[in-house]
PDB file of C-alpha atoms in Angstrom:
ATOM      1  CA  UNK E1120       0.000   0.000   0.000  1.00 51.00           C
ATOM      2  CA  UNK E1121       1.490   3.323  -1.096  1.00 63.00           C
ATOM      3  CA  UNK E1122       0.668   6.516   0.692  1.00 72.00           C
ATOM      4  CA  UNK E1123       3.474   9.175  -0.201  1.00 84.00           C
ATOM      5  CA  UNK E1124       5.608  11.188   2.637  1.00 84.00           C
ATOM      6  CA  UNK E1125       3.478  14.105   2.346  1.00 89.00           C
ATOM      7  CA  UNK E1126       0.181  12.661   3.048  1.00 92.00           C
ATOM      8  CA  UNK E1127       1.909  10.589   6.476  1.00 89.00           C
ATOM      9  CA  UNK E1128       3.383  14.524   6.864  1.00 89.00           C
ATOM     10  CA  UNK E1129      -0.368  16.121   7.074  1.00 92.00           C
ATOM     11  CA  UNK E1130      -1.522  13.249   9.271  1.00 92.00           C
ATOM     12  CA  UNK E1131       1.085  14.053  11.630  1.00 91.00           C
ATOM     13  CA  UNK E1132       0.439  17.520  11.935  1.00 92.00           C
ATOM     14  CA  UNK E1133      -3.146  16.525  12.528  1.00 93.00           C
ATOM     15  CA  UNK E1134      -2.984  14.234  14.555  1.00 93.00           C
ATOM     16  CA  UNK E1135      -0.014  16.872  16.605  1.00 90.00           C
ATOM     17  CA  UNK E1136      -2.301  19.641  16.938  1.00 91.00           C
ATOM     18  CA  UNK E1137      -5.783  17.721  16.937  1.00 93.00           C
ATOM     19  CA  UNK E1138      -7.455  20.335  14.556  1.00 93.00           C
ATOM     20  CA  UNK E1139      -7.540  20.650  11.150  1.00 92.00           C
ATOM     21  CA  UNK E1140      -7.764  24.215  10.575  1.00 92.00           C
ATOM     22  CA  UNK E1141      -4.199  24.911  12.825  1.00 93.00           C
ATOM     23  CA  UNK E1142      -2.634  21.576  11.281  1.00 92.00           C
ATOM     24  CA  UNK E1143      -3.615  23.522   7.958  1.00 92.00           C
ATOM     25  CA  UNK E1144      -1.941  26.567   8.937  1.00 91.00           C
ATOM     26  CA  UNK E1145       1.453  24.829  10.073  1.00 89.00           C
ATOM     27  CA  UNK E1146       1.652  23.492   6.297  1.00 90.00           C
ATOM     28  CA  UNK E1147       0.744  26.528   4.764  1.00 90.00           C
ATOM     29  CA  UNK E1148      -1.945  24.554   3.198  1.00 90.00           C
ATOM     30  CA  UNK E1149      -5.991  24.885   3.058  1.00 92.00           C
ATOM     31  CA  UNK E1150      -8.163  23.281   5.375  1.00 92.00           C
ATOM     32  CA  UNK E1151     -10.098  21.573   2.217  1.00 92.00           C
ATOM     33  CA  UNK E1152      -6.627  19.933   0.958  1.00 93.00           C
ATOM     34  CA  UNK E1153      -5.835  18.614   4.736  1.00 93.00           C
ATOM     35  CA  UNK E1154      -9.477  17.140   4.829  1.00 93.00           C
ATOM     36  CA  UNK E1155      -9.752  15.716   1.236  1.00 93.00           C
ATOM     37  CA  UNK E1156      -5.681  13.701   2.585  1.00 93.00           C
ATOM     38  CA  UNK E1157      -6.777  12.521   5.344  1.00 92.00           C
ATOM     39  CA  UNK E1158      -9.786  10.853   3.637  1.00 93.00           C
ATOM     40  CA  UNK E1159      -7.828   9.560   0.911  1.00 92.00           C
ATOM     41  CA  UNK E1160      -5.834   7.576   3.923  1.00 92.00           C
ATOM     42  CA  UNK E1161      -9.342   6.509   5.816  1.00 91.00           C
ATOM     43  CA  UNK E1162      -9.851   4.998   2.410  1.00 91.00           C
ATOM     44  CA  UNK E1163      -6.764   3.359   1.466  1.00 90.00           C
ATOM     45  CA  UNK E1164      -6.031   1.792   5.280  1.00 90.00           C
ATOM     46  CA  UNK E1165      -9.873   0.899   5.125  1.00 89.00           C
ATOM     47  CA  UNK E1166     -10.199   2.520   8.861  1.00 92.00           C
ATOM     48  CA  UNK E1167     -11.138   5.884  10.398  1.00 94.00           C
ATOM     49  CA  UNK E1168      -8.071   7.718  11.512  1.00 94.00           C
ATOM     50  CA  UNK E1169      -9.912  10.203  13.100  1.00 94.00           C
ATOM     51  CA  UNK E1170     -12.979  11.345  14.864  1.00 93.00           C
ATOM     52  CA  UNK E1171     -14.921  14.987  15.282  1.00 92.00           C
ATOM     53  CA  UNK E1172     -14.984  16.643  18.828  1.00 92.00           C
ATOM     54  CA  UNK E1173     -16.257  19.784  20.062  1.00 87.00           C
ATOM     55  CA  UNK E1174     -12.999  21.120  19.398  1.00 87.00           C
ATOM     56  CA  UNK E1175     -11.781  19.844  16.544  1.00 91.00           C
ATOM     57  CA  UNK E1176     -10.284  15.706  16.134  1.00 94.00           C
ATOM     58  CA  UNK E1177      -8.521  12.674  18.054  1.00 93.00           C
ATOM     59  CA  UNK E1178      -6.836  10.225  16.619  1.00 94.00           C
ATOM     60  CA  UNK E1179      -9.168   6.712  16.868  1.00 94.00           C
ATOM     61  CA  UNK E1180      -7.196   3.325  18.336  1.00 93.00           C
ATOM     62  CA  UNK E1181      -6.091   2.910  15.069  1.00 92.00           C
ATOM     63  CA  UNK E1182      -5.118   6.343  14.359  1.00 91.00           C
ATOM     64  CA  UNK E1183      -3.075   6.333  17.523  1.00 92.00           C
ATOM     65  CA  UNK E1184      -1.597   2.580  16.814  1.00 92.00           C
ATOM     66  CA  UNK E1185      -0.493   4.584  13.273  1.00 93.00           C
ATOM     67  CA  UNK E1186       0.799   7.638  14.953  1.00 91.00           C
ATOM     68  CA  UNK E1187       2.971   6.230  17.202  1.00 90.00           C
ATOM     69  CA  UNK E1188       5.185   4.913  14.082  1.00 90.00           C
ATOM     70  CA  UNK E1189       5.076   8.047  11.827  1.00 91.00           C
ATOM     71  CA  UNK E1190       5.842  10.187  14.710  1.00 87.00           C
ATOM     72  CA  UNK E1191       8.822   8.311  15.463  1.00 87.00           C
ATOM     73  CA  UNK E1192       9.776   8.728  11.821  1.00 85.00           C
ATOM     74  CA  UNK E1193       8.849  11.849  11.002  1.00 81.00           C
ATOM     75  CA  UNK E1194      10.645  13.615  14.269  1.00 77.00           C
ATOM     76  CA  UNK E1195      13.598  11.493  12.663  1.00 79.00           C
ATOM     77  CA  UNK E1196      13.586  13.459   9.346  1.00 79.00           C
ATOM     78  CA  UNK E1197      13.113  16.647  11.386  1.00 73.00           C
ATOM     79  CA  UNK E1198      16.257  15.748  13.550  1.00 69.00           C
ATOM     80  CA  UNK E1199      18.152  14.501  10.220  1.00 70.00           C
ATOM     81  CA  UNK E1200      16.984  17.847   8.096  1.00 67.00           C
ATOM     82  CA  UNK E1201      17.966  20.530  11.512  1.00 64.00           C
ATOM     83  CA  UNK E1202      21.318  18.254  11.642  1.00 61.00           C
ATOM     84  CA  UNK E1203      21.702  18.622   7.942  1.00 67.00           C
ATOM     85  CA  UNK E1204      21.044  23.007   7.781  1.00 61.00           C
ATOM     86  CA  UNK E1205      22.591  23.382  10.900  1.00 56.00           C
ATOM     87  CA  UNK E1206      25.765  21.865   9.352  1.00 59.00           C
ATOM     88  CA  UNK E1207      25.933  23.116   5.522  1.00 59.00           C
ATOM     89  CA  UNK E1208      25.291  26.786   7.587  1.00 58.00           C
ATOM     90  CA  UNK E1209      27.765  26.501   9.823  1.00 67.00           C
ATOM     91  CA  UNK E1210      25.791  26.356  12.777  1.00 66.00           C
ATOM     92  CA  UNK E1211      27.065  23.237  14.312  1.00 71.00           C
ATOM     93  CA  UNK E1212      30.039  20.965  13.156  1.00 80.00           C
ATOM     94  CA  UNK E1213      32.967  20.051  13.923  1.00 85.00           C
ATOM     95  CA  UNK E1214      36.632  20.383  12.206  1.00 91.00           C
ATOM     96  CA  UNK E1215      39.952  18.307  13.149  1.00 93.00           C
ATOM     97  CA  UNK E1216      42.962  19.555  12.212  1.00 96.00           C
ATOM     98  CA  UNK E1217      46.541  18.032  12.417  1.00 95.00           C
ATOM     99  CA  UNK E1218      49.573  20.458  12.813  1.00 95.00           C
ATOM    100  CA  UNK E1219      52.700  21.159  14.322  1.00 90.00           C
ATOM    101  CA  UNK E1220      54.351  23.926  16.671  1.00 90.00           C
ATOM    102  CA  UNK E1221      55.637  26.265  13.837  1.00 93.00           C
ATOM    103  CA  UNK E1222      52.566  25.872  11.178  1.00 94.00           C
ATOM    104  CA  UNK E1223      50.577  26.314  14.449  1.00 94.00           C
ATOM    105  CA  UNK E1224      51.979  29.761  15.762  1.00 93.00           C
ATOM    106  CA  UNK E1225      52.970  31.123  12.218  1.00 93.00           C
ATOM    107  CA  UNK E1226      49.744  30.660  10.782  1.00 93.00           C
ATOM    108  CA  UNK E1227      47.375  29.120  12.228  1.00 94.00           C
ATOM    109  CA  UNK E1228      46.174  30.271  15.376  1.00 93.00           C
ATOM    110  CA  UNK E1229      45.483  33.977  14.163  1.00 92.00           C
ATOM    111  CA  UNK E1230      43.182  32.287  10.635  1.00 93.00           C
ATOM    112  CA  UNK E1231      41.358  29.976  13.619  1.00 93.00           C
ATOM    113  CA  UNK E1232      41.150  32.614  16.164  1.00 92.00           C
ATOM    114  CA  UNK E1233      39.331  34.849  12.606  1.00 91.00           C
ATOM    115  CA  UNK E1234      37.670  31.550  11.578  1.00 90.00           C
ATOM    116  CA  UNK E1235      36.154  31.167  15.091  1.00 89.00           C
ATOM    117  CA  UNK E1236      35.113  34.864  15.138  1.00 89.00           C
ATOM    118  CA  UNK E1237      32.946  34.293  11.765  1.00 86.00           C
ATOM    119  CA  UNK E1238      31.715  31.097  12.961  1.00 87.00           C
ATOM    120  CA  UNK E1239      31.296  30.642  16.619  1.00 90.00           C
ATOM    121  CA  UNK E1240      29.302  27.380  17.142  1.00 87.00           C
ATOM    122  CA  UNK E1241      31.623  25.053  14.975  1.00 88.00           C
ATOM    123  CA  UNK E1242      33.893  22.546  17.031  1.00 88.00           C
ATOM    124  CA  UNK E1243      37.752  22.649  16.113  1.00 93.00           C
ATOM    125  CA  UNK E1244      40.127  19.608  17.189  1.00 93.00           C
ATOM    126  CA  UNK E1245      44.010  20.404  17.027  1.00 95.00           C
ATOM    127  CA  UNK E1246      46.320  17.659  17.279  1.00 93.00           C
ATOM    128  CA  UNK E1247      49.471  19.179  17.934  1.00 90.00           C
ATOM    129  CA  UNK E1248      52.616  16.538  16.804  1.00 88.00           C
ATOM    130  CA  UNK E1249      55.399  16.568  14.243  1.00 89.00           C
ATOM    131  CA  UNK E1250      54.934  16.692  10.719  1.00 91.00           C
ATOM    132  CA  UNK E1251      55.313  12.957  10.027  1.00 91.00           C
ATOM    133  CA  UNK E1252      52.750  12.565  12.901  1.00 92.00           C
ATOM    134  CA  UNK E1253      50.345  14.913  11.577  1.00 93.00           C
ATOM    135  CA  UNK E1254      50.174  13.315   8.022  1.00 93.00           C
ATOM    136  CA  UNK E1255      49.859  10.073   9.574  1.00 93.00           C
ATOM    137  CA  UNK E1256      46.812  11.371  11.757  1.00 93.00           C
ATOM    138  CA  UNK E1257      45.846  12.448   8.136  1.00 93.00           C
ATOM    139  CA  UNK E1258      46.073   8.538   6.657  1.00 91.00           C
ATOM    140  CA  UNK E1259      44.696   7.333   9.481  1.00 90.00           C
ATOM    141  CA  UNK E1260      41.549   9.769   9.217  1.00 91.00           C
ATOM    142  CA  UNK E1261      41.997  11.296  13.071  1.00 93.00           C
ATOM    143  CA  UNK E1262      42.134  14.554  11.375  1.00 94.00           C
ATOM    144  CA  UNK E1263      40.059  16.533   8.302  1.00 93.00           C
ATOM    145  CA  UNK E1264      43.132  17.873   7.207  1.00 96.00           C
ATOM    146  CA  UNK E1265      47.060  19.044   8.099  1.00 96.00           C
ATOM    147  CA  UNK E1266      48.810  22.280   8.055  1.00 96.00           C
ATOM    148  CA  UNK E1267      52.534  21.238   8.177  1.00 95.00           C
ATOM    149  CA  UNK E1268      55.816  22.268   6.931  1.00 94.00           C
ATOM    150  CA  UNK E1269      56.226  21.567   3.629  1.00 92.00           C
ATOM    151  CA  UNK E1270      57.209  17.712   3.234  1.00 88.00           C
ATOM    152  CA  UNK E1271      58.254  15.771   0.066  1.00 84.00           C
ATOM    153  CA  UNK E1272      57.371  12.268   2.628  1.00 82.00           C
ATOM    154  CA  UNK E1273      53.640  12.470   1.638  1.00 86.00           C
ATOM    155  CA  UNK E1274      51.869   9.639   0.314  1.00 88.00           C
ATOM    156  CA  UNK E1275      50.326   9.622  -3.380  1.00 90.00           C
ATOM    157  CA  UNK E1276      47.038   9.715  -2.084  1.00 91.00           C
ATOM    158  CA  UNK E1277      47.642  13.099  -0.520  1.00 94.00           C
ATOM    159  CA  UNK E1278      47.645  16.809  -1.717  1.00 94.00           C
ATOM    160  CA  UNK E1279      49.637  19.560  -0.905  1.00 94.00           C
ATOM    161  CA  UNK E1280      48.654  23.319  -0.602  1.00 94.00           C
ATOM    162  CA  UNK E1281      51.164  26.322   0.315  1.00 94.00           C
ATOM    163  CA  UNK E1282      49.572  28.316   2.392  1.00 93.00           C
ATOM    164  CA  UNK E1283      52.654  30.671   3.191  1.00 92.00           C
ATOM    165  CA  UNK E1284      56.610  30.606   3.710  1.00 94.00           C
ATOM    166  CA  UNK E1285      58.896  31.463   5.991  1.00 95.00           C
ATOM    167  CA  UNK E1286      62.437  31.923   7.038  1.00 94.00           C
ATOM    168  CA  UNK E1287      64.539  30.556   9.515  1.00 96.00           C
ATOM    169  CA  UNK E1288      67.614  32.179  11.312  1.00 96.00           C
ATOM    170  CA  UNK E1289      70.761  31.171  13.330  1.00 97.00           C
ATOM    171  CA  UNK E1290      70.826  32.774  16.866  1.00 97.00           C
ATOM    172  CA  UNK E1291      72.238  32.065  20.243  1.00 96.00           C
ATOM    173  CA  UNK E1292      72.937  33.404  23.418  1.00 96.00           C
ATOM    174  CA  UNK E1293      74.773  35.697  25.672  1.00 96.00           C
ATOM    175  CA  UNK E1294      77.527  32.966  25.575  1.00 95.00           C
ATOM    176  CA  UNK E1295      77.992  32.906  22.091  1.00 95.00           C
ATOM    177  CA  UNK E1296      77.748  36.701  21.413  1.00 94.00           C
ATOM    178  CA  UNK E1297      81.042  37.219  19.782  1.00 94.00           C
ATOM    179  CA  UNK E1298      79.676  34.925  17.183  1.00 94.00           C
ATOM    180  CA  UNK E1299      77.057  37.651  15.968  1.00 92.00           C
ATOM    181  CA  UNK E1300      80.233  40.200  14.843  1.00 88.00           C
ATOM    182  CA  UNK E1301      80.878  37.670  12.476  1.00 90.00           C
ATOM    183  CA  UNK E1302      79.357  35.834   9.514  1.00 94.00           C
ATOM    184  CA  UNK E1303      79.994  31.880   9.705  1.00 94.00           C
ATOM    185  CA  UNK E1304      79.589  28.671   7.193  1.00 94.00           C
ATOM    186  CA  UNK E1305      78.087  25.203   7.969  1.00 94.00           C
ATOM    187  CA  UNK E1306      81.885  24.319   8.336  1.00 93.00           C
ATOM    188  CA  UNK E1307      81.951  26.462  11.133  1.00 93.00           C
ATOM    189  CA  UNK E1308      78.572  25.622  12.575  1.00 93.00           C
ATOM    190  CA  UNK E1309      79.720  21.890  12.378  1.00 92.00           C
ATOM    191  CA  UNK E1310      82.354  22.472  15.546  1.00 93.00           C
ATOM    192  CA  UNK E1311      79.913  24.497  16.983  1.00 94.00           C
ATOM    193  CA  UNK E1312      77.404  23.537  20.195  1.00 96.00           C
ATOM    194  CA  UNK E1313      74.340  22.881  17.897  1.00 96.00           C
ATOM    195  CA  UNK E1314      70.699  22.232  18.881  1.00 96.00           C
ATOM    196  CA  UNK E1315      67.790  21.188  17.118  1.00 95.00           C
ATOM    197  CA  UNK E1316      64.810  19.504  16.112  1.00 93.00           C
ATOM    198  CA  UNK E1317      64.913  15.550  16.418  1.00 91.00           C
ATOM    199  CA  UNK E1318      66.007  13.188  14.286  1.00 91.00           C
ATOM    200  CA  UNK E1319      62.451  12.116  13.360  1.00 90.00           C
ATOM    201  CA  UNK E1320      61.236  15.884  12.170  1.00 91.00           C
ATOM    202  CA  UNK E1321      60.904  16.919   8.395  1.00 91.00           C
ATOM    203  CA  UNK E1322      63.302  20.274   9.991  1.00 93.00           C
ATOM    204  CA  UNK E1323      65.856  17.626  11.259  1.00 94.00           C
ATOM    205  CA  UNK E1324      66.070  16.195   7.505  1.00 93.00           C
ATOM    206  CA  UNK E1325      65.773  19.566   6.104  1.00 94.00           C
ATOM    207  CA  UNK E1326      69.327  20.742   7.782  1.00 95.00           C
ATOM    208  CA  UNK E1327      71.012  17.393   7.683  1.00 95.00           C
ATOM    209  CA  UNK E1328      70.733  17.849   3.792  1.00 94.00           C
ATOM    210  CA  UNK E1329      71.996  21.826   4.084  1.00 94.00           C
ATOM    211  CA  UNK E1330      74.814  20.636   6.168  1.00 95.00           C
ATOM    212  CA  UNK E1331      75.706  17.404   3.638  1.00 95.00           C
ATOM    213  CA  UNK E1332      75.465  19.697   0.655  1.00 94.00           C
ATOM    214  CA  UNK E1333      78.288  21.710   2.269  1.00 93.00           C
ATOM    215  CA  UNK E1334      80.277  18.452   2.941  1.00 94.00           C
ATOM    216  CA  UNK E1335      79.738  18.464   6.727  1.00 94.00           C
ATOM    217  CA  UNK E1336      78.111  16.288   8.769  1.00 93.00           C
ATOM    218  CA  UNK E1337      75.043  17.538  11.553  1.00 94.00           C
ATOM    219  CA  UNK E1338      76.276  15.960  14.991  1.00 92.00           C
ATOM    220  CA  UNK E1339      73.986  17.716  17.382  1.00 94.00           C
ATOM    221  CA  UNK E1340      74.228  18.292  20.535  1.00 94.00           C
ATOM    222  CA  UNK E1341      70.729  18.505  21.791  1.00 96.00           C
ATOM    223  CA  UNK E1342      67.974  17.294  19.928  1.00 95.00           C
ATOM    224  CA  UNK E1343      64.288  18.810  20.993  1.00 94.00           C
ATOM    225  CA  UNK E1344      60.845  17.441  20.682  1.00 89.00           C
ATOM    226  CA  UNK E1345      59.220  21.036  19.198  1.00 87.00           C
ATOM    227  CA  UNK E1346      60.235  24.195  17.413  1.00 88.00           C
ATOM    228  CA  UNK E1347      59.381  26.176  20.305  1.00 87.00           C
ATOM    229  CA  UNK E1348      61.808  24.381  22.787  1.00 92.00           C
ATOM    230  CA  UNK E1349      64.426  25.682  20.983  1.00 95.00           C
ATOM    231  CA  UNK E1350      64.340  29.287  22.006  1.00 95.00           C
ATOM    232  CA  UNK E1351      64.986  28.638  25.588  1.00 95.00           C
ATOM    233  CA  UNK E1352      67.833  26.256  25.306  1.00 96.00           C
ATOM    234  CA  UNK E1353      69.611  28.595  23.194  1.00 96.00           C
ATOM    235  CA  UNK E1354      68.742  31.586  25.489  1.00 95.00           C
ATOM    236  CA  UNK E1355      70.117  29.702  28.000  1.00 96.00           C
ATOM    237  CA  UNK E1356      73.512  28.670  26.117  1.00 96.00           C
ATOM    238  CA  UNK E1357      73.306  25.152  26.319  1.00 96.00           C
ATOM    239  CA  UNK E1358      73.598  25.944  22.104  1.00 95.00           C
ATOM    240  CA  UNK E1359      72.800  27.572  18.936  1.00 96.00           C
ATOM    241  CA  UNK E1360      70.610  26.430  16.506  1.00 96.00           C
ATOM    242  CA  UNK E1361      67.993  27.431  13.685  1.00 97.00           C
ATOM    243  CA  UNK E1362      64.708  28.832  14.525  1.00 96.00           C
ATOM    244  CA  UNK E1363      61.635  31.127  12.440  1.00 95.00           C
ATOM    245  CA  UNK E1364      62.444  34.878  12.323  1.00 94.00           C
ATOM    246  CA  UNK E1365      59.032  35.712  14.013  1.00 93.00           C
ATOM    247  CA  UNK E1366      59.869  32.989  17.075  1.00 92.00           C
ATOM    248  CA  UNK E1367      63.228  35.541  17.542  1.00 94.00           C
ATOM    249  CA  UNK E1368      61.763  38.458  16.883  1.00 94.00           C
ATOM    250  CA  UNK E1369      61.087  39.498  20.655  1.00 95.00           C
ATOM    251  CA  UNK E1370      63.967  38.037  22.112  1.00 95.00           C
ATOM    252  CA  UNK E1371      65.955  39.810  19.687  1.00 95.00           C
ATOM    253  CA  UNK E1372      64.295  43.046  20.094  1.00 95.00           C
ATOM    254  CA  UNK E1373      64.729  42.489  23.818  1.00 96.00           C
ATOM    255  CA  UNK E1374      68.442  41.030  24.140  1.00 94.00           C
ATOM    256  CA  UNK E1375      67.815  37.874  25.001  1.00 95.00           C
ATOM    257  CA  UNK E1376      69.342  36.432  21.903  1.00 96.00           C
ATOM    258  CA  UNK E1377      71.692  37.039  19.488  1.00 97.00           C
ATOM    259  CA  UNK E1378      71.162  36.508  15.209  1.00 96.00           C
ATOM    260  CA  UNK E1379      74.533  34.993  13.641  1.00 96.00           C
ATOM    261  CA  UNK E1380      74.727  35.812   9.915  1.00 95.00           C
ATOM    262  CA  UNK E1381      75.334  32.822   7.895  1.00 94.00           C
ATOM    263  CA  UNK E1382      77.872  33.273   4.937  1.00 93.00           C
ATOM    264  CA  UNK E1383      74.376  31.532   2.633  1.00 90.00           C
ATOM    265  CA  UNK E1384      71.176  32.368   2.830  1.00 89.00           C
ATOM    266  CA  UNK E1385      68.565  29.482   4.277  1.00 93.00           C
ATOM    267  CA  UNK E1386      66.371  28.451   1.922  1.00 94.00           C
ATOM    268  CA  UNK E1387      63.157  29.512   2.222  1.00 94.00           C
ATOM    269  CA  UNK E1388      60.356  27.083   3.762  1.00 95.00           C
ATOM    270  CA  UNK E1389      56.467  26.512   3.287  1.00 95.00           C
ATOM    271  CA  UNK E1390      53.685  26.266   5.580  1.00 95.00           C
ATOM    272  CA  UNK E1391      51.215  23.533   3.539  1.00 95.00           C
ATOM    273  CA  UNK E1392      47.708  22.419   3.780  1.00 96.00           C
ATOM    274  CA  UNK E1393      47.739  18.368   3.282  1.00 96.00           C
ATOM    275  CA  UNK E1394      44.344  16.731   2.317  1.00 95.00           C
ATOM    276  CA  UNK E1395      43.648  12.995   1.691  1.00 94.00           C
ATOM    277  CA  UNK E1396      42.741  13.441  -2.331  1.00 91.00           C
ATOM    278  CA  UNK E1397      39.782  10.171  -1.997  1.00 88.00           C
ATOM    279  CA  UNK E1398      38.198  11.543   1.275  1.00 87.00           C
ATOM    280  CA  UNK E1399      35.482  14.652   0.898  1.00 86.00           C
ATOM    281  CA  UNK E1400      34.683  16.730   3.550  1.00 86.00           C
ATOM    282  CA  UNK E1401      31.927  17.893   6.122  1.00 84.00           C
ATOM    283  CA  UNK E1402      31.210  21.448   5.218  1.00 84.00           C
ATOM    284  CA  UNK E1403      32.785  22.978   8.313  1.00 87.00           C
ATOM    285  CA  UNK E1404      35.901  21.588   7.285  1.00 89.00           C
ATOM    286  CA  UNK E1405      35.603  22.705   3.398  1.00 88.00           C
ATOM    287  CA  UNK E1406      34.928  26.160   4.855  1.00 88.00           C
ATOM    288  CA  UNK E1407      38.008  26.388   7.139  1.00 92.00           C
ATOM    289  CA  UNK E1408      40.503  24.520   4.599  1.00 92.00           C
ATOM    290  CA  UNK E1409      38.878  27.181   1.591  1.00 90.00           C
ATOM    291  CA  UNK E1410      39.353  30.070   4.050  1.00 90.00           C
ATOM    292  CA  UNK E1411      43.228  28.831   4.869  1.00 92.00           C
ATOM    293  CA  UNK E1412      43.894  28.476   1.061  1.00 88.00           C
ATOM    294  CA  UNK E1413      42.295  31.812   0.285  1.00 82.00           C
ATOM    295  CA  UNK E1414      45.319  33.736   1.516  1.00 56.00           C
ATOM    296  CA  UNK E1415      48.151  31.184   0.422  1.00 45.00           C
ATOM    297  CA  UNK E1416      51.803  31.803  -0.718  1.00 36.00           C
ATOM    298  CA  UNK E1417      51.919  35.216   1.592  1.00 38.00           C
ATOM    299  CA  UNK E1418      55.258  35.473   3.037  1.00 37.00           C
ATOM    300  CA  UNK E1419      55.595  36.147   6.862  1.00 38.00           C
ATOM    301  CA  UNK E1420      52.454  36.132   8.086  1.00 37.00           C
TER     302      UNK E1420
END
């Protein structure tokens, strides 16, 4: 027996507000069309739905026996289509995003603190790890999407997007200060105290090769977890090492470190956007990763 979603719809309302003429009103329909539905149901379930009262209609033992199903259902579809609105605008959701400590504080905490600001009520996950880790959290699907440094490590299945690039510089401390009156080589960094990233980081690889295609071998002396460990250790002269202009910036400004001009200039690096090319995603996440691409390839953000 076939009886279309929109005649089960106008019983519902019915049978919700027990009158016709207010049931009508709630579909924006006329009373005549409500009447002439329900009628067409009596006759194709063989059974009154309904009965008149003094005040308008209540559902009959097998009206009720009917309503308790499509009411079930139907406040289903009304969850489903809220769910559905509330998500494509941007009323609800929820976004996961893999990235690491200089993607992070170069980029993007000021585009989610903006992102947040235009839309309030959507949910954001950061998973904070290396970049290896954050790509894996991308394979895995623990995260929408990465914002990395630029790595060439990435499986075929995934994309890459520059969002921006930066620069990285040579400082130490108070220690070490003679070494800013002068301008140095990776042969001279090589007998140098020299901290930085572990051996597992893209940034570890990155200045293993710079040192190699000098001839010299990296021997560090301290190897951190994060970019932003870095800072201190030097500061404190346990070292020297590499770390983004804007993370010395202050300290500079303030004394606490020193810059040490190399006699080459560091190449310059990428801040990326990774997505997994077979996997689509939920519109709170397409909005953030279009609004993070919008502004790509800026330098120094």
């Amino acid at each position: 027996m076939l009886i279309n979603y929109e005649h089960y719809r106008i019983f519902y309302y019915v049978a919700k507000y027990q009158n016709i003429t207010q049931a009508a009103a709630a579909l924006m329909s006329s009373q005549p069309n409500v009447t002439r539905t329900i009628k067409q149901m009596e006759k194709k379930f063989g059974c009154a739905l309904f009965v008149r009262t003094a005040r308008g209609v209540k559902l009959t033992a097998e009206g009720e026996k009917l309503y308790e199903h499509v009411a079930v259902a139907y406040d289903h579809i009304e969850a489903g289509e809220k769910e559905l609105t509330g998500r494509l605008t941007l009323q609800e959701g929820a976004v996961a995003i893999g990235t690491g400590e200089v993607a992070l504080h170069l980029l993007l905490l000021k585009k989610l603190s903006e992102f947040h600001t235009l839309y309030p009520k959507v949910r954001l996950k950061i998973t904070n790890g290396s970049t290896p880790q954050s790509l894996k959290a991308l394979d895995t699907g623990a995260v929408d999407f990465s914002v990395v440094t630029e790595s060439n490590e990435m499986s075929p299945q995934m994309k890459s997007i520059p969002l921006c690039s930066f620069r990285e510089i040579l400082i130490c401390g108070s220690q070490y200060r003679s070494l800013a009156d002068k301008t140095i080589g990776f042969g001279d960094l090589a007998k140098l105290p020299y901290v930085c990233l572990d051996r597992t980081t893209i940034t570890y690889k990155f200045y293993r090769n710079l040192f190699l295609s000098e001839g010299q071998e990296m021997n560090p002396d301290i190897e951190v977890a994060t970019s932003d460990m870095i800072l201190p250790v030097v500061e404190n002269n346990l070292g020297i090492g590499f770390v983004p202009e804007q993370f010395a910036a202050q300290p500079l400004k303030e004394g606490r470190v020193y810059k040490i001009n190399m006699d080459k200039e560091i190449p310059q690096r990428h801040i990326c956007m990774v997505k997994d090319k077979g996997r689509s995603l939920s519109a709170a996440a397409d909005r953030l990763a279009s609004y993070l691409s919008a502004g790509r390839l800026s330098e120094n953000p």
